[in-house]
mmCIF file of C-alpha atoms (C1' of nucleotides) in Angstrom:
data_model
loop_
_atom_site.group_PDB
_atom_site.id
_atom_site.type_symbol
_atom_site.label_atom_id
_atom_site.label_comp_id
_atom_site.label_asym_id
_atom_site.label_seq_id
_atom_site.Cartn_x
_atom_site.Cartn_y
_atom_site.Cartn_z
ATOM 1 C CA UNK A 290 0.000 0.000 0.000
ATOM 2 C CA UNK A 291 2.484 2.516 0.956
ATOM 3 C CA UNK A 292 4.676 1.117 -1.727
ATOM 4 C CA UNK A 293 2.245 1.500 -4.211
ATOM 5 C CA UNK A 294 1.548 4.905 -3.286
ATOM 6 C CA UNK A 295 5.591 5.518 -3.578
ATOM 7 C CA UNK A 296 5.558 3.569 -6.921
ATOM 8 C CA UNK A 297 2.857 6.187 -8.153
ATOM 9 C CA UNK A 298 4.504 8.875 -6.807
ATOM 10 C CA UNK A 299 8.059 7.807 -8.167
ATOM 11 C CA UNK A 300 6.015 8.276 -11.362
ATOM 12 C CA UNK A 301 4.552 11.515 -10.805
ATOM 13 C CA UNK A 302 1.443 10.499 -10.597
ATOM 14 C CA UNK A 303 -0.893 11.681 -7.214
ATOM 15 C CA UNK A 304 -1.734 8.672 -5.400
ATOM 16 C CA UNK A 305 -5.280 8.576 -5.434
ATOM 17 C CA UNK A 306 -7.781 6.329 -4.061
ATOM 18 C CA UNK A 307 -8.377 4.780 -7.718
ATOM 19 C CA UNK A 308 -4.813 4.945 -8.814
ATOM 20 C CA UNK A 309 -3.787 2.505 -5.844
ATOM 21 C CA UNK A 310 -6.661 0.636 -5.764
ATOM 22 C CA UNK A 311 -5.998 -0.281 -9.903
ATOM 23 C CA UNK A 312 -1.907 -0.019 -9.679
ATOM 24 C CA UNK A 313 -2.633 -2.551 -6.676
ATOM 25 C CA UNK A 314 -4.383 -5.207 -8.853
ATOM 26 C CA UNK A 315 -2.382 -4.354 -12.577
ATOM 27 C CA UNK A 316 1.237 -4.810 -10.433
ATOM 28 C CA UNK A 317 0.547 -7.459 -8.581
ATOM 29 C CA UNK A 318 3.605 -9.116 -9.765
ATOM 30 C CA UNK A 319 1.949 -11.158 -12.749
ATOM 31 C CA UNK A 320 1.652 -10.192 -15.947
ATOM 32 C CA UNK A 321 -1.502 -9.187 -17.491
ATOM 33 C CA UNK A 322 -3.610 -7.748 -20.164
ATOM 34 C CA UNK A 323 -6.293 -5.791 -19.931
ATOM 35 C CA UNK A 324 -8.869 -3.250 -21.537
ATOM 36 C CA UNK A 325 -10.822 -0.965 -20.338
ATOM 37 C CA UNK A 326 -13.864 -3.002 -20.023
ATOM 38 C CA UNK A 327 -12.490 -6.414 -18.533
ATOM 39 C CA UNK A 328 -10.582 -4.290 -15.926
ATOM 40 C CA UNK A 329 -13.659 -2.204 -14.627
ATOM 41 C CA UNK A 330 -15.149 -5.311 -15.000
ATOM 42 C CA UNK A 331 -12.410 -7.072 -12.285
ATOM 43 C CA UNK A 332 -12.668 -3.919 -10.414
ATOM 44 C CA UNK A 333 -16.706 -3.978 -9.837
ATOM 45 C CA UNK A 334 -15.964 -7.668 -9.214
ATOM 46 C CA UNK A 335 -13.792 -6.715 -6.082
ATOM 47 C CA UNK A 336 -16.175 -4.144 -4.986
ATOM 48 C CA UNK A 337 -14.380 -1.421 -6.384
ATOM 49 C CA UNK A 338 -16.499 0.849 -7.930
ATOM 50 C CA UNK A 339 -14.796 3.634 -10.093
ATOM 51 C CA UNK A 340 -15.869 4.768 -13.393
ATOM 52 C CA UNK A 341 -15.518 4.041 -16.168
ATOM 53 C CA UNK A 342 -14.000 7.694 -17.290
ATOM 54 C CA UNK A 343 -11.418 7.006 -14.883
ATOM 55 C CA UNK A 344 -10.485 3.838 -15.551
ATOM 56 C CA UNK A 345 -9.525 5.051 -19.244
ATOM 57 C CA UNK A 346 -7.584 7.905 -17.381
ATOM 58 C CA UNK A 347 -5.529 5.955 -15.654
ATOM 59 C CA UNK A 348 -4.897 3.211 -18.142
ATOM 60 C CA UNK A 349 -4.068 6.251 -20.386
ATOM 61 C CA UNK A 350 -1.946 7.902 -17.169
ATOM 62 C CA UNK A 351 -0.035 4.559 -16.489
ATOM 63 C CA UNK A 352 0.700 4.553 -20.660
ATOM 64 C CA UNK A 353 2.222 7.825 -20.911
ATOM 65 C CA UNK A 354 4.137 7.221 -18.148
ATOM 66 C CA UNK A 355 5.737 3.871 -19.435
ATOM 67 C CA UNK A 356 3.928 1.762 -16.775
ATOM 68 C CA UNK A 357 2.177 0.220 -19.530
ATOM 69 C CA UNK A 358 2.520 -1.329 -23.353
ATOM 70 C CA UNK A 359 -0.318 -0.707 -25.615
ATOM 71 C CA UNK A 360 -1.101 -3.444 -28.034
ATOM 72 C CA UNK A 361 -1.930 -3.133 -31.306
ATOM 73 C CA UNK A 362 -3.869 -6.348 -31.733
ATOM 74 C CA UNK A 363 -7.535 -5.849 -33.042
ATOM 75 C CA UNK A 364 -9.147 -2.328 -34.409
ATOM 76 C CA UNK A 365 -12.280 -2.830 -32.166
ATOM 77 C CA UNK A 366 -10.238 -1.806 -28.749
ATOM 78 C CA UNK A 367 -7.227 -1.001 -27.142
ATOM 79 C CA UNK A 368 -5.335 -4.045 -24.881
ATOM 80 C CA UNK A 369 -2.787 -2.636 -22.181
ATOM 81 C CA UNK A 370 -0.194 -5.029 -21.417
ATOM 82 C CA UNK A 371 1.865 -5.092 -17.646
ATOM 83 C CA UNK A 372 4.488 -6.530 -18.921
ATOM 84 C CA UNK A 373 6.547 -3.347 -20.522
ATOM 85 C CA UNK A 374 9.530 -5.904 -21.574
ATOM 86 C CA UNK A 375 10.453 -6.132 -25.232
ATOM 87 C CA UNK A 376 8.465 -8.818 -26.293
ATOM 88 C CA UNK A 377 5.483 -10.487 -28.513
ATOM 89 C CA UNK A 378 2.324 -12.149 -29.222
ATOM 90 C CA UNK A 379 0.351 -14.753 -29.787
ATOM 91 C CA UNK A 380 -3.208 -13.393 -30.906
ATOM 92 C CA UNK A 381 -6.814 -15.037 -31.378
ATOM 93 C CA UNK A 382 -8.986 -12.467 -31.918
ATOM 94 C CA UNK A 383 -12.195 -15.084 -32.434
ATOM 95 C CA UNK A 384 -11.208 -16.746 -28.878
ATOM 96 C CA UNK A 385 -10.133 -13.290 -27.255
ATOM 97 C CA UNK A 386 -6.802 -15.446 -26.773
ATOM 98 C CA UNK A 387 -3.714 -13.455 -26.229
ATOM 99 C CA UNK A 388 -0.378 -14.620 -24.861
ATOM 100 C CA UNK A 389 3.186 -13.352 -24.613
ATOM 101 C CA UNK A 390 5.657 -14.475 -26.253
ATOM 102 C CA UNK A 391 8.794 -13.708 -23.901
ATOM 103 C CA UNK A 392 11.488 -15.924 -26.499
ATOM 104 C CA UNK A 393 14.025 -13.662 -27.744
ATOM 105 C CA UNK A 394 12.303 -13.401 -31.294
ATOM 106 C CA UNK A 395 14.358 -11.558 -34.175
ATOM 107 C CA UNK A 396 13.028 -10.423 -37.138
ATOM 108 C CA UNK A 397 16.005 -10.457 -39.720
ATOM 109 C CA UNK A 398 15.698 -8.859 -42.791
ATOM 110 C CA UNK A 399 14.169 -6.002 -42.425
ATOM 111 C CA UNK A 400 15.278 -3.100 -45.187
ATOM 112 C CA UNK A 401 16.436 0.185 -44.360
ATOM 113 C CA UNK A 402 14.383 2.747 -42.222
ATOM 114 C CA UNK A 403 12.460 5.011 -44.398
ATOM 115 C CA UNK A 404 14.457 8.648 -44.392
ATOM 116 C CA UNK A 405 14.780 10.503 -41.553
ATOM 117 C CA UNK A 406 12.392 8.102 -39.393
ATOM 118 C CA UNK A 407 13.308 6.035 -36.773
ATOM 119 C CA UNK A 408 12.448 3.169 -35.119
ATOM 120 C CA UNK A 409 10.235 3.299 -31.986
ATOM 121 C CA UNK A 410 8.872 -0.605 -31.673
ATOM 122 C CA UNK A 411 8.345 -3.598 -33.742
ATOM 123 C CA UNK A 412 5.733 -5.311 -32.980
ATOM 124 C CA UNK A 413 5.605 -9.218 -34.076
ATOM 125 C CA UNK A 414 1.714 -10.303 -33.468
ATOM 126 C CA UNK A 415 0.960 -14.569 -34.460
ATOM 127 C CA UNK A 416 -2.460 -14.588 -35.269
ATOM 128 C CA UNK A 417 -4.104 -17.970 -34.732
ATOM 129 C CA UNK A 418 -7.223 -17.360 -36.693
ATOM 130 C CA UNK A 419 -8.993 -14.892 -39.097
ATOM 131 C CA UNK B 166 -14.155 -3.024 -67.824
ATOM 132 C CA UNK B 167 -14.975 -6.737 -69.118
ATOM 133 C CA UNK B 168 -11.882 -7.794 -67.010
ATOM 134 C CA UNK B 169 -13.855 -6.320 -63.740
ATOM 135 C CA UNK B 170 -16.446 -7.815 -64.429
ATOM 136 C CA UNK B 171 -14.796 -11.268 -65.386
ATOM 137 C CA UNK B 172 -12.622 -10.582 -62.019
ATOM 138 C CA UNK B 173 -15.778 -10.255 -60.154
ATOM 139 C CA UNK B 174 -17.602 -13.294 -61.299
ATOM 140 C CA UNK B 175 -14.820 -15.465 -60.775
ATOM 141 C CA UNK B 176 -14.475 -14.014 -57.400
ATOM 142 C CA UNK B 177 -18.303 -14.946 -57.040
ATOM 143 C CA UNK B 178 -19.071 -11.329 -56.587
ATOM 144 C CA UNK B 179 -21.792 -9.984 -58.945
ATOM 145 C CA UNK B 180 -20.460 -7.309 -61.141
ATOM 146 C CA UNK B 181 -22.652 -4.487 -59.913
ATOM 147 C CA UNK B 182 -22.172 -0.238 -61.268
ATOM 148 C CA UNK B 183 -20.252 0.294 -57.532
ATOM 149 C CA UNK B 184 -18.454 -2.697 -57.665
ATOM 150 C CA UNK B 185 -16.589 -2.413 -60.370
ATOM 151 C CA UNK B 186 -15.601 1.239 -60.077
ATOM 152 C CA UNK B 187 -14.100 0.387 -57.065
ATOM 153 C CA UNK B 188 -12.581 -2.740 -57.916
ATOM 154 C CA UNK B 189 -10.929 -0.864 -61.208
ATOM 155 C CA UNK B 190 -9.473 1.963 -58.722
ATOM 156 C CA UNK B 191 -8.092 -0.494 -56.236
ATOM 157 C CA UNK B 192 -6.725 -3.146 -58.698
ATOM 158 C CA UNK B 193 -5.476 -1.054 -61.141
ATOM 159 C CA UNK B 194 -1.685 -2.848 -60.845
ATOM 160 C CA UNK B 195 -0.117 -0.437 -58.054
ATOM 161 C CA UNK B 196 -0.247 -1.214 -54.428
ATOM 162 C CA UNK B 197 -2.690 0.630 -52.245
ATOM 163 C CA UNK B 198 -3.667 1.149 -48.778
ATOM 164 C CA UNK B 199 -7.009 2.805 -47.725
ATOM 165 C CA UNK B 200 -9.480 2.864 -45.113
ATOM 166 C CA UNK B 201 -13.226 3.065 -45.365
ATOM 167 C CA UNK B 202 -12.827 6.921 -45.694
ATOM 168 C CA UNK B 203 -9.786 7.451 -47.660
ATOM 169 C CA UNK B 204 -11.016 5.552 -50.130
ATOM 170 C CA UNK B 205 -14.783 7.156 -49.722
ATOM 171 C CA UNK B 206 -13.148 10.539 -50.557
ATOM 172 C CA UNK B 207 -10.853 9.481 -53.638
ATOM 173 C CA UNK B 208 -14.258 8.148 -55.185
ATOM 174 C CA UNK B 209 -15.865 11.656 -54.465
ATOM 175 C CA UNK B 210 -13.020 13.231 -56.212
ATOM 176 C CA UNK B 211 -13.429 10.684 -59.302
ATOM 177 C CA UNK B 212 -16.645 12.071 -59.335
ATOM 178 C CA UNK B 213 -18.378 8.459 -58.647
ATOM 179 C CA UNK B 214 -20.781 8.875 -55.515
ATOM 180 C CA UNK B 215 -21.128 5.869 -53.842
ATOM 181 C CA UNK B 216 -22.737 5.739 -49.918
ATOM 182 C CA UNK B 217 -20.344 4.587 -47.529
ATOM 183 C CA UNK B 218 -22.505 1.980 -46.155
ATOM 184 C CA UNK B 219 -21.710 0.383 -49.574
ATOM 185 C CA UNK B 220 -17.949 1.299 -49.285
ATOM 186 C CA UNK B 221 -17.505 -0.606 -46.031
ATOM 187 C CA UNK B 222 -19.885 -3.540 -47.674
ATOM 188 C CA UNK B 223 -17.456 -3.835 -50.925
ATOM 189 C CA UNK B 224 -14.485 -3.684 -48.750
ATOM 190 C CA UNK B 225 -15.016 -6.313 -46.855
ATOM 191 C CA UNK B 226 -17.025 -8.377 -50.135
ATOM 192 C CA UNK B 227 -13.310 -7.898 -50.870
ATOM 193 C CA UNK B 228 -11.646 -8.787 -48.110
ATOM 194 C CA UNK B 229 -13.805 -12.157 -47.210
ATOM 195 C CA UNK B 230 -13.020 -13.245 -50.743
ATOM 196 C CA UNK B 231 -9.289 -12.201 -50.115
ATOM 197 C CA UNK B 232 -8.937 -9.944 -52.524
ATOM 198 C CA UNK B 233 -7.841 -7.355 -49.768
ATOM 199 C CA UNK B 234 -5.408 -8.084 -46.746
ATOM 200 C CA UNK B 235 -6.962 -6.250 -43.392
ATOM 201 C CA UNK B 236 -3.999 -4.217 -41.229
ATOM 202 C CA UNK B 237 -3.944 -3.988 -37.853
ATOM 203 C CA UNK B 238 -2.547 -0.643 -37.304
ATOM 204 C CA UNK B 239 -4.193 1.195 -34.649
ATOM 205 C CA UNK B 240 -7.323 0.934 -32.871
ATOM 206 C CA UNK B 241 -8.889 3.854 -34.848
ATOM 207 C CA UNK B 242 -10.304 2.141 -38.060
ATOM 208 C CA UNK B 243 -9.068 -0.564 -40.330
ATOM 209 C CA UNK B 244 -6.616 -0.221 -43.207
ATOM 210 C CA UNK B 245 -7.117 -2.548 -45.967
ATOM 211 C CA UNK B 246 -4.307 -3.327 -48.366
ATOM 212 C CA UNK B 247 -4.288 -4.620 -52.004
ATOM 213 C CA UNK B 248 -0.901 -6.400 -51.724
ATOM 214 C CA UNK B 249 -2.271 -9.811 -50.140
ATOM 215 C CA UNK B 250 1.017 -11.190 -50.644
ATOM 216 C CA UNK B 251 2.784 -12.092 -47.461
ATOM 217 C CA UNK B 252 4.575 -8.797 -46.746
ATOM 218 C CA UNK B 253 4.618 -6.365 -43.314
ATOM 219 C CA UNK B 254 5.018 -2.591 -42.698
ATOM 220 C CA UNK B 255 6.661 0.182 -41.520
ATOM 221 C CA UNK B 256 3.956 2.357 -39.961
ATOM 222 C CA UNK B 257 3.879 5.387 -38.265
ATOM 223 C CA UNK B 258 0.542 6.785 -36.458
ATOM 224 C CA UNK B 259 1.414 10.302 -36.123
ATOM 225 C CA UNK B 260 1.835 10.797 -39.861
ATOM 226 C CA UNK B 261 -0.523 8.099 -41.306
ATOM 227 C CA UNK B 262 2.900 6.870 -42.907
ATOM 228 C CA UNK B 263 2.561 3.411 -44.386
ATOM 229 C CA UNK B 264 4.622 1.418 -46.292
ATOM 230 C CA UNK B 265 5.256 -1.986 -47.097
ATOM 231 C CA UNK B 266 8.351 -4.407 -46.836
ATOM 232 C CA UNK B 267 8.400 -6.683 -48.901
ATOM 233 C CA UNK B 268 11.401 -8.106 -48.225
ATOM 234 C CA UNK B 269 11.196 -11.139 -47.172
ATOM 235 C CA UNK B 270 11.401 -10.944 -43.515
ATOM 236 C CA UNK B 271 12.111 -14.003 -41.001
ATOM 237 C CA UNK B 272 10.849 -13.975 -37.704
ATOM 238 C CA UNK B 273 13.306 -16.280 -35.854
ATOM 239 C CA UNK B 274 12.746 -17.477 -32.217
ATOM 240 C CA UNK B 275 9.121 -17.998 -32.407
ATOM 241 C CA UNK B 276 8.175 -20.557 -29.206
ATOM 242 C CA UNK B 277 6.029 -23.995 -30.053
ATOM 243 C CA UNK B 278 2.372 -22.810 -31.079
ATOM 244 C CA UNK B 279 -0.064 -23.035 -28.636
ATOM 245 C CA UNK B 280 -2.033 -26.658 -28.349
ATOM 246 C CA UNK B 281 -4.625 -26.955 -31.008
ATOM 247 C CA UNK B 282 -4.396 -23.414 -32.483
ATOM 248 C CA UNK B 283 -2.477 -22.869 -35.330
ATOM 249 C CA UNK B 284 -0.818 -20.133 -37.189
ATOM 250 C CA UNK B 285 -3.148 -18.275 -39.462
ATOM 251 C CA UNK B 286 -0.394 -15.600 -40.177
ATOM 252 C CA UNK B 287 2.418 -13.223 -38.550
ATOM 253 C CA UNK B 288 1.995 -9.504 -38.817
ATOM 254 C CA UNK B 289 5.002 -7.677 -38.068
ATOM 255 C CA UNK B 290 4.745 -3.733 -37.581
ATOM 256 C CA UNK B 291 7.709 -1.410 -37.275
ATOM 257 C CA UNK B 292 6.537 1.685 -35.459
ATOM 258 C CA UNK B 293 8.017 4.490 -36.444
ATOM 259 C CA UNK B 294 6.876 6.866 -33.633
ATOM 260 C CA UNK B 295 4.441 6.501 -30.804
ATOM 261 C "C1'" DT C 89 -6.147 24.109 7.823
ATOM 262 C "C1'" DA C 90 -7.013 26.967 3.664
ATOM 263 C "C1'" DT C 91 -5.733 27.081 -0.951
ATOM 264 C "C1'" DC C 92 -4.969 25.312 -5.313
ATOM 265 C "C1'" DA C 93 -3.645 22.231 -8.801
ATOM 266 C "C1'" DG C 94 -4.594 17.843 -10.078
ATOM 267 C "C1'" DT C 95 -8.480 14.110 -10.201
ATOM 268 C "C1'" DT C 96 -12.777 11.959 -10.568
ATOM 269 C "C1'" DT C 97 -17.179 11.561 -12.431
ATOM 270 C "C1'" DA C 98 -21.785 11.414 -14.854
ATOM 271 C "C1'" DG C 99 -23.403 12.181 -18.814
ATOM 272 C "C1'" DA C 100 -22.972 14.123 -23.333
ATOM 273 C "C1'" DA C 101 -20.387 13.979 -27.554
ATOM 274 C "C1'" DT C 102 -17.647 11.787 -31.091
ATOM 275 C "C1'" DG C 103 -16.491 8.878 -34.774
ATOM 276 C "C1'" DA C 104 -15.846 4.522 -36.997
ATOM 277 C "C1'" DT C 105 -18.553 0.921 -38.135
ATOM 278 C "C1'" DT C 106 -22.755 -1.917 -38.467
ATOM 279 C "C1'" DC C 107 -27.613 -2.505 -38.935
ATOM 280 C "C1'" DT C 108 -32.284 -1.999 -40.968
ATOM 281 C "C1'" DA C 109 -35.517 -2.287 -44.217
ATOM 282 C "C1'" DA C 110 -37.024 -0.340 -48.409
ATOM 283 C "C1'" DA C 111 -35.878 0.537 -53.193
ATOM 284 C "C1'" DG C 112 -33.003 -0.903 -56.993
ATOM 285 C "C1'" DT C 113 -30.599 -4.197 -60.151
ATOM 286 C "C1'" DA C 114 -28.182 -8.383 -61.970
ATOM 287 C "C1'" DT C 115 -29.297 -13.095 -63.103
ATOM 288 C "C1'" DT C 116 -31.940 -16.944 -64.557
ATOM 289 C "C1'" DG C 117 -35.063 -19.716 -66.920
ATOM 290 C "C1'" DA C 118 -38.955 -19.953 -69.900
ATOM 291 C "C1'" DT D 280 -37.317 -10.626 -73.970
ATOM 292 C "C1'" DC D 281 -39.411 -10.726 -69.500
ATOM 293 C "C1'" DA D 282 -40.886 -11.850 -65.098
ATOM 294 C "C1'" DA D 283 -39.481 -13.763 -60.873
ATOM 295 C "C1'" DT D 284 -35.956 -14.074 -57.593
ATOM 296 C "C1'" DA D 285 -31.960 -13.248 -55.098
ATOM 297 C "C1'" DC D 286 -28.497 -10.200 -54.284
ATOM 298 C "C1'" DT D 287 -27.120 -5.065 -53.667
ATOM 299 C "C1'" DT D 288 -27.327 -0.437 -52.545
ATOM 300 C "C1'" DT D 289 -28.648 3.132 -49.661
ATOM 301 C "C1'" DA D 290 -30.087 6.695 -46.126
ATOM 302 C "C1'" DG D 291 -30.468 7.064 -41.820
ATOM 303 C "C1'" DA D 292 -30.674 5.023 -37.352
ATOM 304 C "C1'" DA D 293 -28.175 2.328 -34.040
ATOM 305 C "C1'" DT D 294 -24.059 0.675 -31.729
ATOM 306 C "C1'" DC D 295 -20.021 0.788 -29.172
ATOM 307 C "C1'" DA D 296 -15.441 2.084 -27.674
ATOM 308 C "C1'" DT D 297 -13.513 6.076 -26.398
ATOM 309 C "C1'" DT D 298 -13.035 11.053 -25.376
ATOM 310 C "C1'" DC D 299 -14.793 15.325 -23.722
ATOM 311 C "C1'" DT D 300 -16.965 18.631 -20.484
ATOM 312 C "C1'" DA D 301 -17.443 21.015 -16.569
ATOM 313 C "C1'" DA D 302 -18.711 20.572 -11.901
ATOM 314 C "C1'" DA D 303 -17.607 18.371 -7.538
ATOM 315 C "C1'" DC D 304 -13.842 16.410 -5.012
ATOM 316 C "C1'" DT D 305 -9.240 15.550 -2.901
ATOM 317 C "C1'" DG D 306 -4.163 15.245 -2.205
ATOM 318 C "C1'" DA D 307 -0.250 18.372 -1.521
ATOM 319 C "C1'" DT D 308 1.664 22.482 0.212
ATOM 320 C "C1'" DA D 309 2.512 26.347 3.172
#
DNA sequence: TATCAGTTTAGAATGATTCTAAAGTATTGA
DNA sequence: TCAATACTTTAGAATCATTCTAAACTGATA
């Protein structure tokens, strides 16, 4: 509790009631995924209630301050993902299915960066179904 | 003309008046990416009205008879690409910058596929900013 | 403890996409 | 060629994730 609220604050972030209640659960030391929805969903399940506008706050709070990975897996929402590592997935978007993939993947052959760009993530996503 | 229409039969798609414009702007031999709005507007400007209810329909007429690859880009809408070769993409957000590699790229490293699922493809996404 | 900047919240607004159901059109067989 | 049928198109409404608004609330500071 009073590490969370340090955690938060080491992040400049106020430690709120909702911020430690939700850092609390997201860092509990395993790794998870989450949207919006299925964590206000585990929230009201532990008889937490905080709304929904700040749930997206804080999800979008944790993001910015690299607390978080967003994932890029579907185009009908966003997944948050506690594990901020360098790493991959394995996607079904039919099964809501999502794993990490933790392996040191490379991806070889890639061509030269487009001018003057650079490089922020690659992001390797194995889709297991349509 | 005859070749859209031909292309579209023997795609069992029925050669309708907005079909085939739209199939003769997006497989007219160079690669293209659009959305459900980008390529709304470059029919306007070609002076071909056609209601975006039936853009979205063709697109994904298209797409289910994989004629059209579907991106996962960002959680904001849905690209759809005419390469439906295997290929990937550098992509940046900010600038709705998009362009493929079609290198051939090898992911290396991948872990054993998860019992009874299997691969239906690997997207790989170089962000170029946040 | 008063003040103030940062937060939370309900509810409205937004925007991409899908749905509905009525009107239109390609196809087929006679 | 034509009527019957099945497939398409369409405007506008509906949906749904997400963002916005602005008013009430609360943690931090002096």
């Amino acid at each position: 509790m009073n590490d969370i609220k340090q955690f938060l604050r080491s992040n400049a972030l106020r430690p709120t009631k909702q911020r430690i209640v939700i850092a609390g659960y997201l860092f509990d030391g395993t790794d998870k995924h989450v949207t919006a929805e299925s964590l206000s969903t585990e929230l009201t399940k532990r008889k937490h209630i905080i709304s929904l506008a700040t749930v997206y706050n804080t999800l979008h709070d944790f993001y910015e301050n690299g607390l978080l990975k967003k994932l890029t897996l579907s185009a009908d929402r966003v997944y948050f993902d506690t594990n901020t590592d360098d790493h991959h997935h394995f996607y079904s978007e039919k099964e809501q299915f999502l794993i990490d993939i933790n392996k040191n993947i490379k991806v070889n052959g890639l061509p030269k960066t487009p001018k003057n760009k650079k490089i922020n993530k690659i992001e390797v996503i194995v889709h297991l179904d349509k």
